[in-house]
Short mmCIF file of C-alpha atoms in Angstrom, two decimals:
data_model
loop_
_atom_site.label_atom_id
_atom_site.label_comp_id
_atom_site.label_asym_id
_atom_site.label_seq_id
_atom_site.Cartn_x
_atom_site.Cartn_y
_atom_site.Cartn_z
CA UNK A 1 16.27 -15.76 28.13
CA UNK A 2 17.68 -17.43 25.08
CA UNK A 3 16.18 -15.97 21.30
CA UNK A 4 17.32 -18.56 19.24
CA UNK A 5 15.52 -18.27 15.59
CA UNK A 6 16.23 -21.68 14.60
CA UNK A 7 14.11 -24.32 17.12
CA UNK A 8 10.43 -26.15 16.42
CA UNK A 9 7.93 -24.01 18.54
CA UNK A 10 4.13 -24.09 18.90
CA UNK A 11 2.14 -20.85 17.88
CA UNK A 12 2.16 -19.69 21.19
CA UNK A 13 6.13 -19.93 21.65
CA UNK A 14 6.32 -17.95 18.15
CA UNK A 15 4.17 -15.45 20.03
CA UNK A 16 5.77 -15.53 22.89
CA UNK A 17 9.88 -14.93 21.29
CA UNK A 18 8.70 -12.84 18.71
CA UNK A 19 6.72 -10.16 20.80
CA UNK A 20 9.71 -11.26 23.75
CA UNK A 21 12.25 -10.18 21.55
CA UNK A 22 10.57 -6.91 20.36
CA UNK A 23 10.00 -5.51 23.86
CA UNK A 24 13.33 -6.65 25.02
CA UNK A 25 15.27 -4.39 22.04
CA UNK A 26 12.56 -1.69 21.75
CA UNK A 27 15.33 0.90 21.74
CA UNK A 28 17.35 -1.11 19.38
CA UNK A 29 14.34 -1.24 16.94
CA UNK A 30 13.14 2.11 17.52
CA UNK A 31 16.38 3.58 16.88
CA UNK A 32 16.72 1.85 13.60
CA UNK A 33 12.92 3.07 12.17
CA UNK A 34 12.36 5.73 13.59
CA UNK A 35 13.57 8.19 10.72
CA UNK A 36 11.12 5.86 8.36
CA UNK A 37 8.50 6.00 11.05
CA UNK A 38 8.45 9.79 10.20
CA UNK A 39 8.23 9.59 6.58
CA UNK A 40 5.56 7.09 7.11
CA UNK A 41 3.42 9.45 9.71
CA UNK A 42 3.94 12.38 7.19
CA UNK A 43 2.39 9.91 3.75
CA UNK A 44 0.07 8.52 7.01
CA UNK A 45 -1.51 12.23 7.60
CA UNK A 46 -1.24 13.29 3.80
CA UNK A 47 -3.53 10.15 2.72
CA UNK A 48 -5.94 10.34 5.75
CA UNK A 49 -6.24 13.94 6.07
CA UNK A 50 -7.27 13.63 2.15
CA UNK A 51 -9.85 10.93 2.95
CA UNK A 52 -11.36 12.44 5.96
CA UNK A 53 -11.80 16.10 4.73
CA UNK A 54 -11.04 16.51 1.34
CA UNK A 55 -13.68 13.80 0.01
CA UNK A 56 -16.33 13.86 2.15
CA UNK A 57 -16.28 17.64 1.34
CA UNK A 58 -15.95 16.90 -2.59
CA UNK A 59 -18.52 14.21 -2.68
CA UNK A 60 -20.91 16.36 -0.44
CA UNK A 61 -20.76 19.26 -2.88
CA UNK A 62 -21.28 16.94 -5.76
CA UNK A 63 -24.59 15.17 -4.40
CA UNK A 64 -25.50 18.91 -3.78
CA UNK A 65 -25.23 19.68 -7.22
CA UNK A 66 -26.60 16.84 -8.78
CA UNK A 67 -29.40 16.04 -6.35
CA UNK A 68 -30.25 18.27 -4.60
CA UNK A 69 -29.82 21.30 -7.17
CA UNK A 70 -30.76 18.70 -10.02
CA UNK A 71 -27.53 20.46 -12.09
CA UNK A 72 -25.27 19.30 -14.27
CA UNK A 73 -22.02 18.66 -12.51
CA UNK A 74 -19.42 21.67 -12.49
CA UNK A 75 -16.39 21.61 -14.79
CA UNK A 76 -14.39 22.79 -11.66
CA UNK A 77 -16.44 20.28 -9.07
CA UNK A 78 -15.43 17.48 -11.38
CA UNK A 79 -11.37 18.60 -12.00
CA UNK A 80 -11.67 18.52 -8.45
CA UNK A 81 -13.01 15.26 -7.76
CA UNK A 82 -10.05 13.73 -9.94
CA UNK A 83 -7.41 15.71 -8.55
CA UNK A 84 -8.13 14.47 -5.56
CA UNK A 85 -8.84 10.84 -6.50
CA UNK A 86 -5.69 10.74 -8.46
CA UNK A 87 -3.92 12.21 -5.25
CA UNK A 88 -5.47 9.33 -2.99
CA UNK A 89 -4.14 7.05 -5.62
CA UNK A 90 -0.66 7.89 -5.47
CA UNK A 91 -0.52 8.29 -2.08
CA UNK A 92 -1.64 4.89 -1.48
CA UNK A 93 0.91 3.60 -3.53
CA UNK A 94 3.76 5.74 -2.14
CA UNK A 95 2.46 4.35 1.13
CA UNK A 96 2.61 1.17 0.34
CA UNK A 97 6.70 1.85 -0.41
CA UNK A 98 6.94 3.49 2.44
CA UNK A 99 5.21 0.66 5.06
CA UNK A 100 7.76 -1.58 2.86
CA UNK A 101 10.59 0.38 3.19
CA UNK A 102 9.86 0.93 7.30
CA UNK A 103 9.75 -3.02 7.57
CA UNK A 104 13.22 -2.73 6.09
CA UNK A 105 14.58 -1.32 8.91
CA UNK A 106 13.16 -3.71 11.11
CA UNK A 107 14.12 -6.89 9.16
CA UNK A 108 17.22 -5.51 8.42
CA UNK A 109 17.70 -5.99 12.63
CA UNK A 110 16.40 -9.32 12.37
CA UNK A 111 18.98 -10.12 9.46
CA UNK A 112 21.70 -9.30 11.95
CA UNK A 113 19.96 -11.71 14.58
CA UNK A 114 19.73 -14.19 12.31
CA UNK A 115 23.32 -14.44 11.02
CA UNK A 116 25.27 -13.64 14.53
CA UNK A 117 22.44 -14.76 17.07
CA UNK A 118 22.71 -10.99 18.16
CA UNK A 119 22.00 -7.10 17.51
CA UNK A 120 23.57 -4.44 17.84
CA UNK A 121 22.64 -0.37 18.07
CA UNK A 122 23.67 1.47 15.36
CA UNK A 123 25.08 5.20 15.29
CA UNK A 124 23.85 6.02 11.81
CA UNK A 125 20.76 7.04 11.92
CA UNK A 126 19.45 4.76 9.05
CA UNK A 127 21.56 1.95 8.73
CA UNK A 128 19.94 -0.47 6.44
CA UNK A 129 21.13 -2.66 3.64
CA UNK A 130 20.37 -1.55 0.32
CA UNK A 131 20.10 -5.01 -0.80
CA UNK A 132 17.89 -5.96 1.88
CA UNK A 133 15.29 -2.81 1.25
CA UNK A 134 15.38 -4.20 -2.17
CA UNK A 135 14.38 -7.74 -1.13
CA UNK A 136 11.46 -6.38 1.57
CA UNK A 137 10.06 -3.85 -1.36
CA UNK A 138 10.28 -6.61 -3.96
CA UNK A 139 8.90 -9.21 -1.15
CA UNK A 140 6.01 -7.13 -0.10
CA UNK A 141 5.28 -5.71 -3.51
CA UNK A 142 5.20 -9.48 -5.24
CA UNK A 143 3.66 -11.17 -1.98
CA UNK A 144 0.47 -7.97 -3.06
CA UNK A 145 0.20 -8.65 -6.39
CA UNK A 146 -0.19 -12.70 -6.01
CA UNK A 147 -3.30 -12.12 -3.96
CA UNK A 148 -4.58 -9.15 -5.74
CA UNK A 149 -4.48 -10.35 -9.04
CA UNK A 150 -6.89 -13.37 -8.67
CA UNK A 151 -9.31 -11.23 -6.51
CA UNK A 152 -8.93 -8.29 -9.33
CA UNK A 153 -9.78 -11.19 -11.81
CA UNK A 154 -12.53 -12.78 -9.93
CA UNK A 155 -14.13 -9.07 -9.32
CA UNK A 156 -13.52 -8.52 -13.41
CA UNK A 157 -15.32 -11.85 -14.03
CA UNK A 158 -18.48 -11.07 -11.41
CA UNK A 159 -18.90 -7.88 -13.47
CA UNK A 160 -18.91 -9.51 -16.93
CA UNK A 161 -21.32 -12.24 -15.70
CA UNK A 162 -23.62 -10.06 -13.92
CA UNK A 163 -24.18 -8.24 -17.34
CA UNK A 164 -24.21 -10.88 -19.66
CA UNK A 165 -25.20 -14.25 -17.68
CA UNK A 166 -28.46 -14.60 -16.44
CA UNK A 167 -27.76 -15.96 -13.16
CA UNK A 168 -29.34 -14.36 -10.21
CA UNK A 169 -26.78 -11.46 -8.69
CA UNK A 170 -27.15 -13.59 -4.85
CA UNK A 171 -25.39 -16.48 -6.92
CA UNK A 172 -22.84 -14.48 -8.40
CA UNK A 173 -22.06 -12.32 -5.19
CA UNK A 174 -22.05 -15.47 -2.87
CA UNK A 175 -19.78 -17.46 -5.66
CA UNK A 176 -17.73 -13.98 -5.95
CA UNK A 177 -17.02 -14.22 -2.17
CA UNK A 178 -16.24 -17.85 -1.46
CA UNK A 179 -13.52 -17.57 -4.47
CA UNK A 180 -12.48 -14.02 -2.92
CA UNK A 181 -12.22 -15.65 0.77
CA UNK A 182 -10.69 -19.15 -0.89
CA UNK A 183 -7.53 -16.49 -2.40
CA UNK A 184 -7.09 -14.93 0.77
CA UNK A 185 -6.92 -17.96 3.02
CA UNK A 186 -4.43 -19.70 0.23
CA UNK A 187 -2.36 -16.45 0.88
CA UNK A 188 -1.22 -17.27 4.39
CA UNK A 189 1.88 -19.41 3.10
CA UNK A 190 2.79 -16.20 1.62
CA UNK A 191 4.31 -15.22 4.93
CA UNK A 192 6.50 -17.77 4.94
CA UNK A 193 7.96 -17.68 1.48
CA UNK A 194 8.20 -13.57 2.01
CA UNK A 195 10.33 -13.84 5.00
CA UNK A 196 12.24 -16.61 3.37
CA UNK A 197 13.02 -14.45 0.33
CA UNK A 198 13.70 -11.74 2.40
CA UNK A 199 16.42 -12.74 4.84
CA UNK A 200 18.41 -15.41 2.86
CA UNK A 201 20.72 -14.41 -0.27
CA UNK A 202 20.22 -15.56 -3.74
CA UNK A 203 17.56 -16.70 -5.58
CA UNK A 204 14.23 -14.07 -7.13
CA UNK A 205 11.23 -14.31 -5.41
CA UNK A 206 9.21 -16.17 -8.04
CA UNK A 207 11.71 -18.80 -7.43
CA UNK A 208 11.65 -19.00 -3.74
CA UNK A 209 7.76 -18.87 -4.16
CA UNK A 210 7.53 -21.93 -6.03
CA UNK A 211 10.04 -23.61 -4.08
CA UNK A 212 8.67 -22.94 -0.93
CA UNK A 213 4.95 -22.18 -1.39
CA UNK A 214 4.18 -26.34 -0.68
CA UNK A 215 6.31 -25.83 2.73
CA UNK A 216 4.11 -23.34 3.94
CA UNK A 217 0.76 -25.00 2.74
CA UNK A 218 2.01 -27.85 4.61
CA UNK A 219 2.49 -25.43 8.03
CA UNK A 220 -1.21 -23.28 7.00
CA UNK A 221 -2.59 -23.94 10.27
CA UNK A 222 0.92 -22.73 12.35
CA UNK A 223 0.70 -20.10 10.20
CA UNK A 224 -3.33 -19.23 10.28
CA UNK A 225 -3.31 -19.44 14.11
CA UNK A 226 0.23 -17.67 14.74
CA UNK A 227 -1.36 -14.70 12.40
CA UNK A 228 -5.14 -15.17 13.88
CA UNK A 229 -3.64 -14.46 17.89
CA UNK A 230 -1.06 -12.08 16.68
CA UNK A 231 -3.11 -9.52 14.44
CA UNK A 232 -5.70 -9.63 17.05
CA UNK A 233 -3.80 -8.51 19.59
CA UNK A 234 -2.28 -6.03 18.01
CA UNK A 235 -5.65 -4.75 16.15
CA UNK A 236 -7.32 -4.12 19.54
CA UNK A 237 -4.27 -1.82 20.12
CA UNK A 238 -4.16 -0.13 17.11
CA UNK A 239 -7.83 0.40 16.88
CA UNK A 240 -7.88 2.18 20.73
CA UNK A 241 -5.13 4.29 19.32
CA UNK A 242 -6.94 4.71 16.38
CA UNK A 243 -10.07 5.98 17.99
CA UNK A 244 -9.00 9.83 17.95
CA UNK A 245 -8.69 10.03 13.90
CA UNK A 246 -11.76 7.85 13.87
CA UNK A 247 -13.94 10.31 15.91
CA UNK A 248 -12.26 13.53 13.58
CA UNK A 249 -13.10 11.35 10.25
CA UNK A 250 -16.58 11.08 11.42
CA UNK A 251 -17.38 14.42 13.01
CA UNK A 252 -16.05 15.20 9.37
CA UNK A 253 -18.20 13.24 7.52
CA UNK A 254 -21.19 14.12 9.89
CA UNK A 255 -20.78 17.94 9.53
CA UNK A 256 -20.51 17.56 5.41
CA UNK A 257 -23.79 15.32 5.58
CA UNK A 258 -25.33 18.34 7.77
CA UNK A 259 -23.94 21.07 5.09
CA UNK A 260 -25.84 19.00 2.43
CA UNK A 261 -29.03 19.27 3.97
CA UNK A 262 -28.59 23.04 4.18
CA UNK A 263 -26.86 23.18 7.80
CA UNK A 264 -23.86 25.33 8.31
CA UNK A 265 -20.89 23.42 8.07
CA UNK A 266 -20.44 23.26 11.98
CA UNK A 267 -16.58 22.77 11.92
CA UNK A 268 -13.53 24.98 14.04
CA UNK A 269 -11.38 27.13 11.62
CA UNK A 270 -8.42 24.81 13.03
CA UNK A 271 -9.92 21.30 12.00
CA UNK A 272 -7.80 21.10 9.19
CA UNK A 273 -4.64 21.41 11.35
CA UNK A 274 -5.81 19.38 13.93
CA UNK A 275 -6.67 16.72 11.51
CA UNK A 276 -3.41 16.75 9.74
CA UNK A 277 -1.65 16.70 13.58
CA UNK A 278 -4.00 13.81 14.79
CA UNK A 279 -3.33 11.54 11.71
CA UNK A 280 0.30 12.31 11.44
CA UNK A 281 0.87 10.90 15.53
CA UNK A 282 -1.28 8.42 15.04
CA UNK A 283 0.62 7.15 12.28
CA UNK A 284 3.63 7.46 14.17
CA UNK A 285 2.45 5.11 17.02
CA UNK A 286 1.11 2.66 14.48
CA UNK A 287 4.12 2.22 13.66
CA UNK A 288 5.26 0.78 16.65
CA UNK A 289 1.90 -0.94 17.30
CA UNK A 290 2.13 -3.30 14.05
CA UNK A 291 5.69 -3.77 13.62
CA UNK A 292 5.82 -6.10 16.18
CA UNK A 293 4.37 -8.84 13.82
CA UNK A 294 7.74 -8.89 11.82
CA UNK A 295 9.33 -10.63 14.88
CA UNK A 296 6.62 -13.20 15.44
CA UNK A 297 6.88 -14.01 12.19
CA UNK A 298 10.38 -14.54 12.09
CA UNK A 299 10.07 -16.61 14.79
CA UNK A 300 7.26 -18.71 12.75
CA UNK A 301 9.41 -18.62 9.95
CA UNK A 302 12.74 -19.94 12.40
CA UNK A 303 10.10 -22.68 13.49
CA UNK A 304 9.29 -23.97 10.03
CA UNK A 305 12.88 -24.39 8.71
CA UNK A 306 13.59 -26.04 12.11
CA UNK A 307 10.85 -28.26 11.93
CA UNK A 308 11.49 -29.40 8.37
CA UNK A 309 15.04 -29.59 9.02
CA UNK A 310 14.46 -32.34 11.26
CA UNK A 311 11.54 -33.92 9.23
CA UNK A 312 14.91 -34.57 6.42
CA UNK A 313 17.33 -35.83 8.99
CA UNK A 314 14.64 -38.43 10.16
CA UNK A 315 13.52 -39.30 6.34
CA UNK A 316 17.73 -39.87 5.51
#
């Protein structure tokens, strides 16, 4: 079965090679992540066990206090509350690094496939190109901010006219939401010019972006569809593996709700282990549940430089 990046295919042969060529070299890829499939588990179980303990327990003790006690809130409630946001916050960027960094590993296989038309298992246990973490972190990191920066500005401006405008707030949230949903579906290209940056040499990624943003407008549908069949695929996986830290967030949550309303607190001395055990696996198989896009993508990606490839040789 021939995986040849470089050949015009429809979404469902990008499917197809991509997820083909994934299954084919599991070992391969698992061998090259799976030391970053750790570290990402371990931030994975850190951030979650935060959000699904920690929070509800905080926020449940300050409703208590402030509603239910009708007191001012405590100086150590509030340090509390902040510690812990500011903890969430760094963790979710230190995450983000991490998913970026764990991509690396598996682009940095792709790389290989790309330039020889093979891969090869490695002995070290992370072999990955410095140079090509720096492109994936950079890629991902840039690829963020482009869409986050007009929704950040569009949320900034729905503030400022709900307070000074008087438009009615079912204008300004529908308006806020078309513009919102306009940014994210003018992101899709994104892919394109990501994995473009990413696995070629030379060039920064604001200048691959505004080389190659029109290319992928041009190929938005490919792109939509490819991204529409492959993220629901693999969401319906991820979310029935999933479903175990789901059911612990919200026996969590229920059991703090309960504790506010004068109930005891209804919870096993070992939740907070088992929490931390259950997030930290199922970040592990997440992993290998979502990393699978990267070589459907490249696929998609070897499909649009194919297919405009020939478009020039046809125009000359």
């Amino acid at each position: 079965m021939g995986y040849e990046l470089f050949k015009n295919r429809t979404y469902r042969g990008v499917i197809s090679k991509g997820l083909g060529l994934y299954f084919s070299h599991f070992r391969l890829f698992f061998k090259a992540s799976w030391l970053m499939a750790l570290l990402y588990a371990a931030v994975f179980s850190a951030l979650g066990t935060l959000c699904a303990i920690k929070l509800p327990a905080i926020t449940a003790e300050i409703m208590k206090q402030t509603l239910v006690q009708h007191q001012l809130l405590s100086m150590e409630t509030a340090w509390e509350y902040l510690f812990t946001g500011g903890a969430i916050i760094v963790l979710i960027l230190l995450y983000i690094v991490v998913e970026a960094l764990t991509f690396a590993t598996v682009l940095n296989k792709l790389k290989e496939h790309q330039d020889t038309g093979k891969m090869t298992v490695s002995r070290r246990w992370l072999a990955v190109s410095t140079k090509l973490m720096g492109r994936t972190l950079k890629g991902y990191l840039f690829s963020l901010l482009v869409v986050l920066i007009p929704v950040l500005v569009i949320a900034g401006l729905f503030m400022v006219l709900l307070k000074f405008v008087t438009l009615a707030p079912v204008t300004l949230v529908t308006t806020s939401l078309i513009l919102t949903v306009a940014v994210i579906l003018l992101s899709f290209p994104l892919i394109y010019v990501a994995m473009k940056y990413i696995l070629n040499k030379g060039g920064g990624y604001f200048s691959v972006l505004s080389k190659s943003y029109g290319t992928g407008f041009r190929h938005w549908g490919h792109i939509f569809t490819t991204c529409l069949i492959g993220g629901l695929l693999i969401c319906v996986l991820m979310s029935l593996f999933c479903m175990p830290a789901i059911i612990l967030t919200q026996a969590n949550v229920v059991a703090q709700e309960g504790f506010l309303n004068g109930d005891p607190l209804g919870m096993p001395d070992y939740a907070n282990l088992l929490t931390i055990v259950t997030f930290f696996l199922t970040g592990f198989v997440l992993v290998y549940l979502y990393i699978p896009i990267l070589p459907v993508f490249y696929y998609m990606y070897g499909s649009i430089e194919s297919y405009e490839q020939e478009k020039n040789k046809l125009e000359i």
